[in-house]
mmCIF file of C-alpha atoms and ligand atoms in Angstrom:
data_model
loop_
_atom_site.group_PDB
_atom_site.id
_atom_site.type_symbol
_atom_site.label_atom_id
_atom_site.label_comp_id
_atom_site.label_asym_id
_atom_site.label_seq_id
_atom_site.Cartn_x
_atom_site.Cartn_y
_atom_site.Cartn_z
ATOM 1 C CA UNK A 10 -0.671 8.465 6.316
ATOM 2 C CA UNK A 11 -0.772 7.621 10.062
ATOM 3 C CA UNK A 12 -3.704 5.855 11.366
ATOM 4 C CA UNK A 13 -4.969 7.629 14.412
ATOM 5 C CA UNK A 14 -6.031 5.529 17.309
ATOM 6 C CA UNK A 15 -9.566 6.252 18.437
ATOM 7 C CA UNK A 16 -10.656 5.679 21.986
ATOM 8 C CA UNK A 17 -12.512 2.465 21.274
ATOM 9 C CA UNK A 18 -10.240 0.982 18.804
ATOM 10 C CA UNK A 19 -8.312 -2.261 19.729
ATOM 11 C CA UNK A 20 -4.958 -2.827 18.621
ATOM 12 C CA UNK A 21 -3.555 -6.459 18.580
ATOM 13 C CA UNK A 22 0.067 -7.300 18.174
ATOM 14 C CA UNK A 23 0.148 -10.690 16.521
ATOM 15 C CA UNK A 24 3.084 -13.094 16.697
ATOM 16 C CA UNK A 25 3.740 -16.041 14.315
ATOM 17 C CA UNK A 26 6.604 -18.612 14.369
ATOM 18 C CA UNK A 27 4.791 -21.907 13.853
ATOM 19 C CA UNK A 28 6.939 -23.025 10.947
ATOM 20 C CA UNK A 29 9.552 -21.252 8.768
ATOM 21 C CA UNK A 30 8.342 -17.775 8.852
ATOM 22 C CA UNK A 31 8.908 -15.332 11.873
ATOM 23 C CA UNK A 32 6.241 -12.893 11.651
ATOM 24 C CA UNK A 33 4.597 -9.877 13.552
ATOM 25 C CA UNK A 34 1.762 -7.622 12.797
ATOM 26 C CA UNK A 35 -0.478 -4.886 14.246
ATOM 27 C CA UNK A 36 -4.064 -5.064 13.272
ATOM 28 C CA UNK A 37 -6.950 -2.515 14.466
ATOM 29 C CA UNK A 38 -10.245 -4.001 15.272
ATOM 30 C CA UNK A 39 -9.547 -7.533 13.789
ATOM 31 C CA UNK A 40 -9.988 -5.964 10.104
ATOM 32 C CA UNK A 41 -7.481 -3.248 9.499
ATOM 33 C CA UNK A 42 -3.595 -4.110 8.981
ATOM 34 C CA UNK A 43 -1.471 -1.461 10.368
ATOM 35 C CA UNK A 44 1.616 -3.427 9.700
ATOM 36 C CA UNK A 45 2.475 -7.067 8.546
ATOM 37 C CA UNK A 46 6.239 -7.973 8.777
ATOM 38 C CA UNK A 47 7.352 -11.543 7.698
ATOM 39 C CA UNK A 48 10.905 -12.725 7.885
ATOM 40 C CA UNK A 49 10.939 -15.958 5.726
ATOM 41 C CA UNK A 50 13.527 -18.871 6.224
ATOM 42 C CA UNK A 51 12.681 -20.510 2.823
ATOM 43 C CA UNK A 52 16.231 -19.725 1.565
ATOM 44 C CA UNK A 53 17.828 -21.125 4.636
ATOM 45 C CA UNK A 54 15.944 -24.298 4.352
ATOM 46 C CA UNK A 55 15.903 -24.793 0.607
ATOM 47 C CA UNK A 56 19.099 -26.619 0.326
ATOM 48 C CA UNK A 57 17.660 -29.291 2.736
ATOM 49 C CA UNK A 58 14.659 -29.730 0.564
ATOM 50 C CA UNK A 59 12.441 -28.858 3.519
ATOM 51 C CA UNK A 60 12.054 -27.328 6.947
ATOM 52 C CA UNK A 61 14.844 -28.377 9.345
ATOM 53 C CA UNK A 62 13.059 -27.933 12.885
ATOM 54 C CA UNK A 63 16.225 -27.012 14.795
ATOM 55 C CA UNK A 64 17.380 -24.512 12.316
ATOM 56 C CA UNK A 65 13.791 -22.962 12.205
ATOM 57 C CA UNK A 66 13.632 -22.493 15.990
ATOM 58 C CA UNK A 67 17.218 -20.767 16.111
ATOM 59 C CA UNK A 68 16.224 -18.471 13.201
ATOM 60 C CA UNK A 69 13.176 -17.617 15.120
ATOM 61 C CA UNK A 70 15.131 -16.690 18.293
ATOM 62 C CA UNK A 71 17.341 -14.629 16.097
ATOM 63 C CA UNK A 72 14.732 -12.672 14.239
ATOM 64 C CA UNK A 73 11.604 -12.274 16.700
ATOM 65 C CA UNK A 74 12.545 -9.312 18.640
ATOM 66 C CA UNK A 75 13.686 -7.175 15.419
ATOM 67 C CA UNK A 76 10.497 -8.428 13.348
ATOM 68 C CA UNK A 77 8.287 -7.225 16.328
ATOM 69 C CA UNK A 78 10.230 -3.711 16.482
ATOM 70 C CA UNK A 79 9.718 -3.446 12.684
ATOM 71 C CA UNK A 80 5.878 -4.331 13.083
ATOM 72 C CA UNK A 81 5.549 -1.581 15.714
ATOM 73 C CA UNK A 82 7.549 1.054 13.881
ATOM 74 C CA UNK A 83 5.796 0.526 10.593
ATOM 75 C CA UNK A 84 2.430 0.753 12.264
ATOM 76 C CA UNK A 85 3.557 4.077 13.680
ATOM 77 C CA UNK A 86 2.669 2.837 17.190
ATOM 78 C CA UNK A 87 4.564 1.704 20.445
ATOM 79 C CA UNK A 88 3.811 -0.960 22.895
ATOM 80 C CA UNK A 89 1.662 1.494 24.757
ATOM 81 C CA UNK A 90 -0.892 1.679 21.943
ATOM 82 C CA UNK A 91 -1.206 -2.115 22.094
ATOM 83 C CA UNK A 92 -4.252 -3.539 23.809
ATOM 84 C CA UNK A 93 -3.239 -7.385 23.592
ATOM 85 C CA UNK A 94 -0.739 -9.645 22.352
ATOM 86 C CA UNK A 95 -1.933 -12.696 20.198
ATOM 87 C CA UNK A 96 0.439 -15.640 19.575
ATOM 88 C CA UNK A 97 0.300 -18.979 17.643
ATOM 89 C CA UNK A 98 0.538 -21.771 20.211
ATOM 90 C CA UNK A 99 -0.261 -24.630 17.696
ATOM 91 C CA UNK A 100 -0.341 -26.606 15.610
ATOM 92 C CA UNK A 101 3.272 -26.416 14.220
ATOM 93 C CA UNK A 102 6.874 -27.418 15.037
ATOM 94 C CA UNK A 103 7.307 -27.407 18.940
ATOM 95 C CA UNK A 104 10.647 -25.700 19.042
ATOM 96 C CA UNK A 105 9.477 -22.895 16.636
ATOM 97 C CA UNK A 106 6.161 -22.380 18.411
ATOM 98 C CA UNK A 107 7.833 -22.110 21.699
ATOM 99 C CA UNK A 108 10.075 -19.212 20.547
ATOM 100 C CA UNK A 109 6.880 -17.116 19.710
ATOM 101 C CA UNK A 110 4.988 -18.328 22.809
ATOM 102 C CA UNK A 111 7.854 -17.462 25.332
ATOM 103 C CA UNK A 112 8.335 -14.158 23.568
ATOM 104 C CA UNK A 113 4.596 -13.075 23.511
ATOM 105 C CA UNK A 114 4.356 -14.214 27.208
ATOM 106 C CA UNK A 115 7.424 -11.964 28.039
ATOM 107 C CA UNK A 116 5.924 -9.039 26.213
ATOM 108 C CA UNK A 117 2.389 -9.418 27.772
ATOM 109 C CA UNK A 118 3.877 -9.855 31.144
ATOM 110 C CA UNK A 119 6.275 -6.870 31.002
ATOM 111 C CA UNK A 120 3.364 -4.457 29.444
ATOM 112 C CA UNK A 121 0.839 -6.135 31.806
ATOM 113 C CA UNK A 122 -1.476 -6.854 28.487
ATOM 114 C CA UNK A 123 -3.838 -9.912 27.978
ATOM 115 C CA UNK A 124 -2.321 -12.842 26.195
ATOM 116 C CA UNK A 125 -4.225 -14.560 23.446
ATOM 117 C CA UNK A 126 -3.402 -18.036 22.582
ATOM 118 C CA UNK A 127 -4.342 -18.551 18.789
ATOM 119 C CA UNK A 128 -4.906 -21.668 16.928
ATOM 120 C CA UNK A 129 -2.958 -21.279 13.628
ATOM 121 C CA UNK A 130 -5.630 -22.923 11.667
ATOM 122 C CA UNK A 131 -8.407 -20.708 12.936
ATOM 123 C CA UNK A 132 -5.835 -17.783 12.271
ATOM 124 C CA UNK A 133 -5.781 -18.839 8.487
ATOM 125 C CA UNK A 134 -9.570 -18.664 8.307
ATOM 126 C CA UNK A 135 -9.335 -15.082 9.753
ATOM 127 C CA UNK A 136 -7.263 -14.032 6.746
ATOM 128 C CA UNK A 137 -10.644 -13.547 5.073
ATOM 129 C CA UNK A 138 -11.641 -10.649 7.502
ATOM 130 C CA UNK A 139 -8.605 -8.894 6.629
ATOM 131 C CA UNK A 140 -9.438 -8.925 2.956
ATOM 132 C CA UNK A 141 -13.189 -8.686 3.181
ATOM 133 C CA UNK A 142 -13.912 -6.188 6.129
ATOM 134 C CA UNK A 143 -17.598 -6.745 5.733
ATOM 135 C CA UNK A 144 -17.453 -10.590 5.805
ATOM 136 C CA UNK A 145 -19.190 -12.131 8.839
ATOM 137 C CA UNK A 146 -20.031 -15.699 9.925
ATOM 138 C CA UNK A 147 -21.999 -17.884 8.981
ATOM 139 C CA UNK A 148 -19.863 -19.155 5.771
ATOM 140 C CA UNK A 149 -18.309 -22.213 4.742
ATOM 141 C CA UNK A 150 -14.325 -22.344 4.661
ATOM 142 C CA UNK A 151 -12.335 -24.637 2.305
ATOM 143 C CA UNK A 152 -9.069 -25.032 4.417
ATOM 144 C CA UNK A 153 -6.096 -25.926 2.444
ATOM 145 C CA UNK A 154 -2.743 -25.642 4.319
ATOM 146 C CA UNK A 155 0.504 -27.547 4.403
ATOM 147 C CA UNK A 156 -0.770 -29.341 7.608
ATOM 148 C CA UNK A 157 -4.705 -29.355 7.147
ATOM 149 C CA UNK A 158 -7.396 -30.026 4.687
ATOM 150 C CA UNK A 159 -10.985 -29.732 5.482
ATOM 151 C CA UNK A 160 -14.449 -28.040 4.925
ATOM 152 C CA UNK A 161 -15.285 -25.987 7.726
ATOM 153 C CA UNK A 162 -18.561 -24.384 8.798
ATOM 154 C CA UNK A 163 -17.658 -20.995 10.349
ATOM 155 C CA UNK A 164 -20.774 -20.518 12.435
ATOM 156 C CA UNK A 165 -19.677 -17.756 14.634
ATOM 157 C CA UNK A 166 -16.393 -15.993 15.302
ATOM 158 C CA UNK A 167 -15.694 -18.437 17.932
ATOM 159 C CA UNK A 168 -17.563 -21.262 16.566
ATOM 160 C CA UNK A 169 -16.409 -23.900 13.831
ATOM 161 C CA UNK A 170 -17.737 -27.152 12.630
ATOM 162 C CA UNK A 171 -15.512 -29.600 10.678
ATOM 163 C CA UNK A 172 -17.643 -31.181 7.961
ATOM 164 C CA UNK A 173 -14.975 -33.259 6.581
ATOM 165 C CA UNK A 174 -11.227 -33.526 6.290
ATOM 166 C CA UNK A 175 -8.295 -35.526 5.165
ATOM 167 C CA UNK A 176 -7.620 -38.988 6.438
ATOM 168 C CA UNK A 177 -3.892 -38.834 5.671
ATOM 169 C CA UNK A 178 -1.754 -36.329 4.011
ATOM 170 C CA UNK A 179 -2.732 -32.600 3.618
ATOM 171 C CA UNK A 180 -3.228 -31.069 0.249
ATOM 172 C CA UNK A 181 -0.083 -28.864 0.635
ATOM 173 C CA UNK A 182 1.843 -31.754 1.753
ATOM 174 C CA UNK A 183 0.791 -33.514 -1.552
ATOM 175 C CA UNK A 184 1.857 -30.416 -3.558
ATOM 176 C CA UNK A 185 5.315 -30.500 -1.700
ATOM 177 C CA UNK A 186 6.070 -34.348 -2.183
ATOM 178 C CA UNK A 187 5.018 -34.321 -5.788
ATOM 179 C CA UNK A 188 7.298 -31.227 -6.544
ATOM 180 C CA UNK A 189 10.174 -33.193 -4.979
ATOM 181 C CA UNK A 190 9.442 -36.081 -7.242
ATOM 182 C CA UNK A 191 9.387 -33.657 -10.145
ATOM 183 C CA UNK A 192 12.802 -32.252 -9.068
ATOM 184 C CA UNK A 193 11.334 -28.907 -8.152
ATOM 185 C CA UNK A 194 12.856 -26.754 -5.244
ATOM 186 C CA UNK A 195 11.248 -26.404 -1.873
ATOM 187 C CA UNK A 196 8.513 -25.218 -1.189
ATOM 188 C CA UNK A 197 6.753 -27.061 -4.123
ATOM 189 C CA UNK A 198 3.242 -25.653 -4.111
ATOM 190 C CA UNK A 199 4.248 -22.462 -5.838
ATOM 191 C CA UNK A 200 6.738 -24.168 -8.209
ATOM 192 C CA UNK A 201 3.878 -26.591 -9.271
ATOM 193 C CA UNK A 202 1.493 -23.960 -9.712
ATOM 194 C CA UNK A 203 3.852 -22.057 -12.030
ATOM 195 C CA UNK A 204 4.683 -24.929 -14.277
ATOM 196 C CA UNK A 205 1.248 -26.230 -14.317
ATOM 197 C CA UNK A 206 0.128 -23.055 -16.369
ATOM 198 C CA UNK A 207 1.864 -24.228 -19.399
ATOM 199 C CA UNK A 208 0.891 -27.884 -19.034
ATOM 200 C CA UNK A 209 -2.276 -29.835 -19.983
ATOM 201 C CA UNK A 210 -4.123 -32.272 -17.534
ATOM 202 C CA UNK A 211 -3.789 -35.355 -19.728
ATOM 203 C CA UNK A 212 -3.080 -37.775 -17.011
ATOM 204 C CA UNK A 213 -6.179 -38.962 -14.971
ATOM 205 C CA UNK A 214 -5.964 -40.017 -11.337
ATOM 206 C CA UNK A 215 -8.612 -41.403 -9.026
ATOM 207 C CA UNK A 216 -10.729 -39.006 -6.970
ATOM 208 C CA UNK A 217 -9.152 -37.664 -3.525
ATOM 209 C CA UNK A 218 -12.750 -37.770 -2.003
ATOM 210 C CA UNK A 219 -13.204 -40.894 0.066
ATOM 211 C CA UNK A 220 -16.360 -43.059 -0.053
ATOM 212 C CA UNK A 221 -17.480 -41.347 3.183
ATOM 213 C CA UNK A 222 -16.918 -37.885 2.020
ATOM 214 C CA UNK A 223 -13.593 -37.212 3.455
ATOM 215 C CA UNK A 224 -10.169 -36.647 1.513
ATOM 216 C CA UNK A 225 -7.132 -38.919 0.918
ATOM 217 C CA UNK A 226 -4.112 -37.699 -0.613
ATOM 218 C CA UNK A 227 -1.644 -40.537 -0.071
ATOM 219 C CA UNK A 228 -2.912 -42.761 -2.983
ATOM 220 C CA UNK A 229 -2.779 -39.596 -5.294
ATOM 221 C CA UNK A 230 0.906 -39.013 -4.435
ATOM 222 C CA UNK A 231 1.658 -42.597 -5.099
ATOM 223 C CA UNK A 232 -0.107 -42.567 -8.352
ATOM 224 C CA UNK A 233 2.038 -39.647 -9.593
ATOM 225 C CA UNK A 234 5.105 -41.620 -8.468
ATOM 226 C CA UNK A 235 4.078 -44.654 -10.248
ATOM 227 C CA UNK A 236 3.199 -42.742 -13.450
ATOM 228 C CA UNK A 237 6.672 -41.343 -13.632
ATOM 229 C CA UNK A 238 8.474 -44.568 -12.781
ATOM 230 C CA UNK A 239 6.567 -46.526 -15.401
ATOM 231 C CA UNK A 240 7.274 -43.854 -18.001
ATOM 232 C CA UNK A 241 11.045 -43.982 -16.872
ATOM 233 C CA UNK A 242 11.270 -47.721 -17.276
ATOM 234 C CA UNK A 243 9.832 -47.624 -20.934
ATOM 235 C CA UNK A 244 12.464 -44.873 -21.571
ATOM 236 C CA UNK A 245 9.826 -42.260 -22.104
ATOM 237 C CA UNK A 246 10.229 -38.603 -20.784
ATOM 238 C CA UNK A 247 6.995 -37.059 -19.450
ATOM 239 C CA UNK A 248 6.525 -33.171 -19.614
ATOM 240 C CA UNK A 249 6.799 -32.130 -16.033
ATOM 241 C CA UNK A 250 4.183 -29.235 -16.882
ATOM 242 C CA UNK A 251 1.699 -31.859 -17.925
ATOM 243 C CA UNK A 252 2.360 -33.984 -14.753
ATOM 244 C CA UNK A 253 1.971 -30.852 -12.673
ATOM 245 C CA UNK A 254 -1.237 -29.856 -14.332
ATOM 246 C CA UNK A 255 -2.677 -33.336 -14.032
ATOM 247 C CA UNK A 256 -1.648 -33.551 -10.250
ATOM 248 C CA UNK A 257 -3.198 -30.077 -9.722
ATOM 249 C CA UNK A 258 -6.417 -30.801 -11.325
ATOM 250 C CA UNK A 259 -6.794 -34.057 -9.359
ATOM 251 C CA UNK A 260 -5.623 -32.583 -5.964
ATOM 252 C CA UNK A 261 -8.060 -29.471 -6.398
ATOM 253 C CA UNK A 262 -11.105 -30.922 -8.287
ATOM 254 C CA UNK A 263 -12.026 -33.335 -5.452
ATOM 255 C CA UNK A 264 -12.043 -30.337 -2.983
ATOM 256 C CA UNK A 265 -14.107 -28.339 -5.352
ATOM 257 C CA UNK A 266 -16.647 -31.173 -6.071
ATOM 258 C CA UNK A 267 -16.989 -31.973 -2.216
ATOM 259 C CA UNK A 268 -17.665 -28.164 -1.577
ATOM 260 C CA UNK A 269 -20.356 -27.948 -4.270
ATOM 261 C CA UNK A 270 -21.931 -30.926 -2.766
ATOM 262 C CA UNK A 271 -22.273 -29.112 0.566
ATOM 263 C CA UNK A 272 -23.159 -25.757 -1.217
ATOM 264 C CA UNK A 273 -25.998 -27.351 -3.073
ATOM 265 C CA UNK A 274 -27.333 -29.650 -0.248
ATOM 266 C CA UNK A 275 -27.386 -26.970 2.273
ATOM 267 C CA UNK A 276 -27.895 -23.837 0.356
ATOM 268 C CA UNK A 277 -24.787 -22.176 1.506
ATOM 269 C CA UNK A 278 -24.521 -18.543 0.428
ATOM 270 C CA UNK A 279 -20.885 -17.673 1.244
ATOM 271 C CA UNK A 280 -17.662 -19.587 0.619
ATOM 272 C CA UNK A 281 -14.165 -18.829 1.633
ATOM 273 C CA UNK A 282 -10.554 -20.307 1.287
ATOM 274 C CA UNK A 283 -7.837 -20.469 3.827
ATOM 275 C CA UNK A 284 -4.199 -21.571 3.883
ATOM 276 C CA UNK A 285 -1.219 -21.701 1.734
ATOM 277 C CA UNK A 286 -2.894 -23.699 -1.089
ATOM 278 C CA UNK A 287 -5.391 -21.054 -1.328
ATOM 279 C CA UNK A 288 -3.015 -19.183 -3.181
ATOM 280 C CA UNK A 289 -3.163 -21.620 -5.955
ATOM 281 C CA UNK A 290 -3.949 -20.316 -9.436
ATOM 282 C CA UNK A 291 -6.125 -23.229 -10.488
ATOM 283 C CA UNK A 292 -8.039 -23.397 -6.870
ATOM 284 C CA UNK A 293 -8.879 -19.610 -7.166
ATOM 285 C CA UNK A 294 -10.117 -20.042 -10.651
ATOM 286 C CA UNK A 295 -12.315 -22.996 -9.924
ATOM 287 C CA UNK A 296 -13.863 -21.467 -6.730
ATOM 288 C CA UNK A 297 -14.665 -18.306 -8.794
ATOM 289 C CA UNK A 298 -17.140 -20.581 -10.712
ATOM 290 C CA UNK A 299 -19.236 -20.734 -7.537
ATOM 291 C CA UNK A 300 -20.171 -17.135 -8.365
ATOM 292 C CA UNK A 301 -22.191 -18.188 -11.414
ATOM 293 C CA UNK A 302 -24.403 -19.845 -8.840
ATOM 294 C CA UNK A 303 -24.949 -16.379 -7.024
ATOM 295 C CA UNK A 304 -22.720 -17.449 -4.261
ATOM 296 C CA UNK A 305 -20.289 -15.110 -2.703
ATOM 297 C CA UNK A 306 -16.667 -16.273 -2.977
ATOM 298 C CA UNK A 307 -14.005 -14.978 -0.468
ATOM 299 C CA UNK A 308 -10.449 -15.518 -1.765
ATOM 300 C CA UNK A 309 -7.855 -13.883 0.741
ATOM 301 C CA UNK A 310 -5.209 -11.711 -0.690
ATOM 302 C CA UNK A 311 -2.223 -13.810 -2.072
ATOM 303 C CA UNK A 312 -0.035 -12.239 0.599
ATOM 304 C CA UNK A 313 -2.297 -13.349 3.340
ATOM 305 C CA UNK A 314 -2.819 -17.122 2.197
ATOM 306 C CA UNK A 315 0.639 -18.224 3.542
ATOM 307 C CA UNK A 316 1.670 -17.862 7.197
ATOM 308 C CA UNK A 317 1.697 -14.318 8.534
ATOM 309 C CA UNK A 318 0.890 -12.739 11.802
ATOM 310 C CA UNK A 319 -1.808 -10.244 10.611
ATOM 311 C CA UNK A 320 -4.225 -13.212 10.568
ATOM 312 C CA UNK A 321 -3.288 -14.328 14.092
ATOM 313 C CA UNK A 322 -3.928 -10.716 15.392
ATOM 314 C CA UNK A 323 -7.258 -10.676 13.679
ATOM 315 C CA UNK A 324 -8.118 -14.200 15.340
ATOM 316 C CA UNK A 325 -6.815 -12.689 18.660
ATOM 317 C CA UNK A 326 -9.109 -9.832 18.239
ATOM 318 C CA UNK A 327 -12.256 -12.000 18.356
ATOM 319 C CA UNK A 328 -10.827 -14.001 21.270
ATOM 320 C CA UNK A 329 -10.295 -10.817 23.071
ATOM 321 C CA UNK A 330 -13.728 -9.668 22.563
ATOM 322 C CA UNK A 331 -14.918 -13.072 23.826
ATOM 323 C CA UNK A 332 -12.939 -12.882 26.954
ATOM 324 C CA UNK A 333 -10.456 -15.797 26.152
ATOM 325 C CA UNK A 334 -7.368 -15.137 27.850
ATOM 326 C CA UNK A 335 -4.255 -17.231 28.242
ATOM 327 C CA UNK A 336 -1.714 -16.980 31.186
ATOM 328 C CA UNK A 337 1.843 -17.849 31.780
ATOM 329 C CA UNK A 338 1.081 -21.531 31.902
ATOM 330 C CA UNK A 339 0.668 -21.290 28.077
ATOM 331 C CA UNK A 340 2.572 -23.976 26.273
ATOM 332 C CA UNK A 341 3.243 -24.847 22.609
ATOM 333 C CA UNK A 342 0.778 -27.419 21.361
ATOM 334 C CA UNK A 343 2.233 -28.956 18.240
ATOM 335 C CA UNK A 344 -0.679 -31.289 17.524
ATOM 336 C CA UNK A 345 -3.524 -28.785 18.123
ATOM 337 C CA UNK A 346 -6.702 -29.633 16.353
ATOM 338 C CA UNK A 347 -9.274 -27.095 14.987
ATOM 339 C CA UNK A 348 -12.270 -26.698 17.429
ATOM 340 C CA UNK A 349 -14.930 -29.165 16.342
ATOM 341 C CA UNK A 350 -12.638 -31.517 14.527
ATOM 342 C CA UNK A 351 -13.634 -35.123 15.113
ATOM 343 C CA UNK A 352 -10.832 -37.847 14.937
ATOM 344 C CA UNK A 353 -11.177 -40.181 11.863
ATOM 345 C CA UNK A 354 -11.695 -44.035 12.837
HETATM 346 O O1 KG4 B 30 -0.742 -22.574 5.371
HETATM 347 P P1 KG4 B 30 0.660 -22.603 4.936
HETATM 348 O O2 KG4 B 30 1.502 -21.435 4.778
HETATM 349 O O3 KG4 B 30 1.412 -23.410 6.127
HETATM 350 C C1 KG4 B 30 0.866 -24.322 6.904
HETATM 351 O O4 KG4 B 30 -0.060 -23.780 7.781
HETATM 352 O O5 KG4 B 30 0.749 -25.642 6.729
HETATM 353 O O6 KG4 B 30 0.794 -23.592 3.638
HETATM 354 C C2 KG4 B 30 1.960 -24.010 3.161
HETATM 355 C C3 KG4 B 30 1.556 -25.042 1.973
HETATM 356 C C4 KG4 B 30 2.798 -25.600 1.406
HETATM 357 O O7 KG4 B 30 2.532 -26.916 1.221
HETATM 358 C C5 KG4 B 30 2.913 -24.972 -0.007
HETATM 359 O O8 KG4 B 30 3.492 -25.693 -0.830
HETATM 360 C C6 KG4 B 30 1.510 -24.750 -0.102
HETATM 361 O O9 KG4 B 30 0.910 -24.216 0.913
HETATM 362 N N1 KG4 B 30 1.264 -23.540 -1.282
HETATM 363 C C7 KG4 B 30 0.849 -23.776 -2.590
HETATM 364 C C8 KG4 B 30 0.998 -22.644 -3.253
HETATM 365 N N2 KG4 B 30 1.368 -21.719 -2.415
HETATM 366 C C9 KG4 B 30 1.725 -22.404 -1.193
HETATM 367 N N3 KG4 B 30 0.334 -24.928 -3.158
HETATM 368 C C10 KG4 B 30 -0.116 -25.003 -4.259
HETATM 369 N N4 KG4 B 30 -0.111 -23.823 -5.083
HETATM 370 C C11 KG4 B 30 0.336 -22.569 -4.517
HETATM 371 N N5 KG4 B 30 0.433 -21.378 -5.240
HETATM 372 ZN ZN1 ZN B 31 -0.070 -21.851 7.876
#
């Protein structure tokens, strides 16, 4: 069924190329997905065991125009129906980001459309608006991606406050590194999720919550490596499923415990999750437990947890309403932080 554009509808074209997915999407009024096209490079990078930045950039260049055309076609619209172009400008791989930024600048300039510079992490948070059209701030979001781990108060559509965050590795990074140690293919997070289902969390690890209430994942990663090496030296073989289940419990329980502390202390009524690790089966199960306390739990659709352009378009919509505009000076910002994020000392 074709969605008929009404006079006051705002259609945003979203473009995403920060890592290894080339994506374009058309979203109406920040909430309604008209199209969501993702061209994944996972197969290309798998033989290297991780994303090779130069190869990622080159593939974005090859794919971005056709991915955008497909997004317009499957939404049943043309560029004439688009009100603004939203693009991820950070954080991410600089060469990969530049492809999307340059392309979006060219499209916006050619069509005389506003350009919206989206922070990728803020985009992940907006995946919740696409799954829950009635969700409005304030709520508290557990941000769990390959590059970020934090608890964020979403105070308004354009106002965030970071409550705590990781002092070293991100949780997704820890999943990927432990998967490598277990000999699982890239990207490791979904693989660990899969094998952990048949394992038992029999190995105990120290908490990932630091003494001042932040997170630390480098110790957990080392503890898993040590566990495996010690077993190897003794000539024992550990079941990968048990290691995966034990690691998953340690990686996730700390996040859930820390979130519960905030929920209880500040009487938070709504919690949400954002980022790739938000697809994790165990994390989703643990977060559902908050419902027993009468708390609303928002879990974005699995397809919207990983990188996509629909979430970028949704974020762009609220920037559009807020009058936030970028111009042709826009550059890629590989180390972009979330607004309200304080550096660790
Ligand atoms: O948010 P995302 O797609 O990219 C960044 O913005 O970083 O997150 C990717 C991360 C990877 O580390 C990947 O292994 C992890 O999310 N991931 C998962 C699962 N699916 C993706 N980790 C655990 N369980 C999953 N099911
Ligand atoms: Zn991401």
